[in-house]
Amino acid sequence: MSRRAHLIEALRATPRDLARLVRPLASADWRVVAAGQDWCIADVVAHLADIERRFLPQLHQIVHDDTPVIADLPPHPASHRRDADPATLLEDVGSARAATIAFLAALAPGDWARPYRDQRGGSGRFLARVQRLVAHDTSHLDQIIDMRASLARQGG
């Protein structure tokens, strides 16, 4: 299996892994900010959907433009739909991710080597940008595991 295929499979797994991690939670626990955390689980899930919607246009830009400058994607907590029900938040992540996977699956192998520059003057390749998205997913899945443990210690 190619590195590209492994990355696509990792991206495809995130919505399933996310659903598995949050399925046992009571709805109220989605909005509890656990001790030592800045966000609640609903914020994390909403953030994953938000980043996905902003990340895909950057991937398009790298493929279609000559060495584009790609901006950082800081969190936008104000845009988090923390009041949405858990099923809607999970659906947002899944549908945004499905669009990314469809785009990636249609690319030619050479597209994965396309260059870009970041706004600090660094450079990278398309494949590394996709790896960054996988790492971002992993970081937030780990965060949810920690949040669940913290909620359990608090009696949630």
Short mmCIF file of C-alpha atoms in Angstrom, two decimals:
data_model
loop_
_atom_site.label_atom_id
_atom_site.label_comp_id
_atom_site.label_asym_id
_atom_site.label_seq_id
_atom_site.Cartn_x
_atom_site.Cartn_y
_atom_site.Cartn_z
CA MET A 1 0.00 0.00 0.00
CA SER A 2 1.42 3.41 -0.94
CA ARG A 3 2.03 6.21 1.55
CA ARG A 4 -0.80 8.13 -0.14
CA ALA A 5 -3.19 5.23 0.42
CA HIS A 6 -2.14 4.97 4.07
CA LEU A 7 -2.80 8.67 4.60
CA ILE A 8 -6.21 8.47 2.94
CA GLU A 9 -7.09 5.46 5.09
CA ALA A 10 -6.00 7.30 8.24
CA LEU A 11 -8.18 10.26 7.26
CA ARG A 12 -11.08 7.94 6.46
CA ALA A 13 -10.78 6.35 9.93
CA THR A 14 -11.03 9.58 11.91
CA PRO A 15 -14.82 10.05 11.77
CA ARG A 16 -15.29 6.41 12.84
CA ASP A 17 -12.72 6.72 15.63
CA LEU A 18 -14.27 9.97 16.77
CA ALA A 19 -17.76 8.46 16.90
CA ARG A 20 -16.45 5.46 18.84
CA LEU A 21 -14.76 7.75 21.40
CA VAL A 22 -17.78 9.94 22.04
CA ARG A 23 -20.61 7.41 21.70
CA PRO A 24 -20.62 6.48 25.42
CA LEU A 25 -20.89 10.11 26.55
CA ALA A 26 -24.09 11.62 27.87
CA SER A 27 -25.19 14.66 25.86
CA ALA A 28 -24.54 16.95 28.83
CA ASP A 29 -20.90 15.77 29.03
CA TRP A 30 -20.28 17.10 25.52
CA ARG A 31 -20.41 20.65 26.85
CA VAL A 32 -18.54 20.26 30.14
CA VAL A 33 -15.11 21.87 30.18
CA ALA A 34 -13.10 19.36 32.18
CA ALA A 35 -10.50 20.43 34.71
CA GLY A 36 -7.28 21.46 32.99
CA GLN A 37 -8.96 21.91 29.60
CA ASP A 38 -9.86 25.03 27.62
CA TRP A 39 -12.51 23.37 25.48
CA CYS A 40 -15.33 20.92 25.93
CA ILE A 41 -15.68 17.84 23.72
CA ALA A 42 -18.26 19.62 21.56
CA ASP A 43 -15.65 22.33 20.89
CA VAL A 44 -13.09 19.74 19.79
CA VAL A 45 -15.53 18.02 17.43
CA ALA A 46 -16.71 21.36 16.02
CA HIS A 47 -13.07 22.41 15.60
CA LEU A 48 -12.33 19.27 13.58
CA ALA A 49 -15.19 20.09 11.21
CA ASP A 50 -14.14 23.74 10.97
CA ILE A 51 -10.50 22.91 10.20
CA GLU A 52 -11.55 20.34 7.60
CA ARG A 53 -13.69 22.91 5.78
CA ARG A 54 -10.79 25.39 5.76
CA PHE A 55 -8.09 22.81 4.96
CA LEU A 56 -9.63 21.43 1.77
CA PRO A 57 -9.44 24.76 -0.13
CA GLN A 58 -5.75 24.91 0.77
CA LEU A 59 -5.22 21.46 -0.70
CA HIS A 60 -6.98 22.58 -3.88
CA GLN A 61 -4.75 25.65 -3.97
CA ILE A 62 -1.56 23.59 -3.67
CA VAL A 63 -2.64 21.31 -6.54
CA HIS A 64 -3.86 24.06 -8.86
CA ASP A 65 -1.49 26.99 -8.19
CA ASP A 66 2.26 27.26 -8.63
CA THR A 67 3.89 27.17 -5.18
CA PRO A 68 1.09 29.00 -3.36
CA VAL A 69 1.57 30.61 0.04
CA ILE A 70 -0.59 28.70 2.51
CA ALA A 71 -1.81 30.42 5.66
CA ASP A 72 -1.82 28.89 9.11
CA LEU A 73 -5.21 27.66 10.28
CA PRO A 74 -5.61 28.83 13.86
CA PRO A 75 -8.60 27.61 15.83
CA HIS A 76 -11.75 29.74 15.58
CA PRO A 77 -13.56 28.89 18.83
CA ALA A 78 -16.19 31.56 18.12
CA SER A 79 -17.29 29.55 15.08
CA HIS A 80 -17.74 26.31 17.03
CA ARG A 81 -21.30 25.06 17.00
CA ARG A 82 -21.10 23.75 20.55
CA ASP A 83 -24.90 24.02 20.93
CA ALA A 84 -25.50 21.58 18.07
CA ASP A 85 -26.52 18.10 19.08
CA PRO A 86 -23.74 15.47 19.09
CA ALA A 87 -25.09 13.64 16.02
CA THR A 88 -25.03 16.87 14.00
CA LEU A 89 -21.46 17.66 15.08
CA LEU A 90 -20.30 14.18 14.12
CA GLU A 91 -22.12 14.44 10.79
CA ASP A 92 -20.37 17.77 10.13
CA VAL A 93 -16.98 16.12 10.61
CA GLY A 94 -17.95 13.12 8.47
CA SER A 95 -19.32 15.12 5.55
CA ALA A 96 -16.39 17.56 5.53
CA ARG A 97 -13.94 14.67 5.67
CA ALA A 98 -15.74 12.79 2.87
CA ALA A 99 -15.18 15.79 0.59
CA THR A 100 -11.46 15.80 1.44
CA ILE A 101 -11.14 12.07 0.80
CA ALA A 102 -12.95 12.33 -2.54
CA PHE A 103 -10.54 15.07 -3.60
CA LEU A 104 -7.45 13.14 -2.48
CA ALA A 105 -8.58 9.88 -4.07
CA ALA A 106 -8.92 11.56 -7.47
CA LEU A 107 -5.40 13.02 -7.52
CA ALA A 108 -2.61 11.81 -9.75
CA PRO A 109 0.50 10.57 -7.92
CA GLY A 110 2.47 13.62 -9.08
CA ASP A 111 0.02 15.96 -7.39
CA TRP A 112 1.19 14.67 -4.02
CA ALA A 113 4.63 16.19 -4.71
CA ARG A 114 3.31 19.69 -5.47
CA PRO A 115 5.17 22.41 -3.54
CA TYR A 116 3.81 25.19 -1.37
CA ARG A 117 5.21 27.83 0.96
CA ASP A 118 3.88 28.71 4.35
CA GLN A 119 3.34 32.27 5.49
CA ARG A 120 6.52 32.19 7.62
CA GLY A 121 8.66 31.47 4.56
CA GLY A 122 9.00 27.71 5.02
CA SER A 123 8.27 25.27 2.24
CA GLY A 124 6.63 21.90 1.96
CA ARG A 125 5.00 19.39 -0.32
CA PHE A 126 1.37 18.39 -0.67
CA LEU A 127 1.96 14.98 0.93
CA ALA A 128 3.44 16.65 4.03
CA ARG A 129 0.41 18.91 4.28
CA VAL A 130 -1.88 15.87 4.27
CA GLN A 131 0.34 14.24 6.92
CA ARG A 132 -0.17 17.37 8.99
CA LEU A 133 -3.94 16.86 8.82
CA VAL A 134 -3.54 13.26 10.01
CA ALA A 135 -1.36 14.46 12.91
CA HIS A 136 -3.96 17.11 13.76
CA ASP A 137 -6.65 14.43 13.90
CA THR A 138 -4.50 12.24 16.16
CA SER A 139 -3.77 15.13 18.50
CA HIS A 140 -7.46 15.91 18.95
CA LEU A 141 -8.48 12.27 19.33
CA ASP A 142 -5.87 12.03 22.10
CA GLN A 143 -7.28 15.23 23.59
CA ILE A 144 -10.77 13.69 23.72
CA ILE A 145 -9.37 10.60 25.45
CA ASP A 146 -7.78 12.87 28.07
CA MET A 147 -11.01 14.86 28.42
CA ARG A 148 -13.04 11.70 28.95
CA ALA A 149 -10.62 10.56 31.65
CA SER A 150 -10.85 13.95 33.31
CA LEU A 151 -14.65 13.87 33.16
CA ALA A 152 -14.65 10.39 34.70
CA ARG A 153 -12.45 11.61 37.57
CA GLN A 154 -14.88 14.51 38.10
CA GLY A 155 -17.79 12.09 38.22
CA GLY A 156 -19.12 12.92 34.71
#
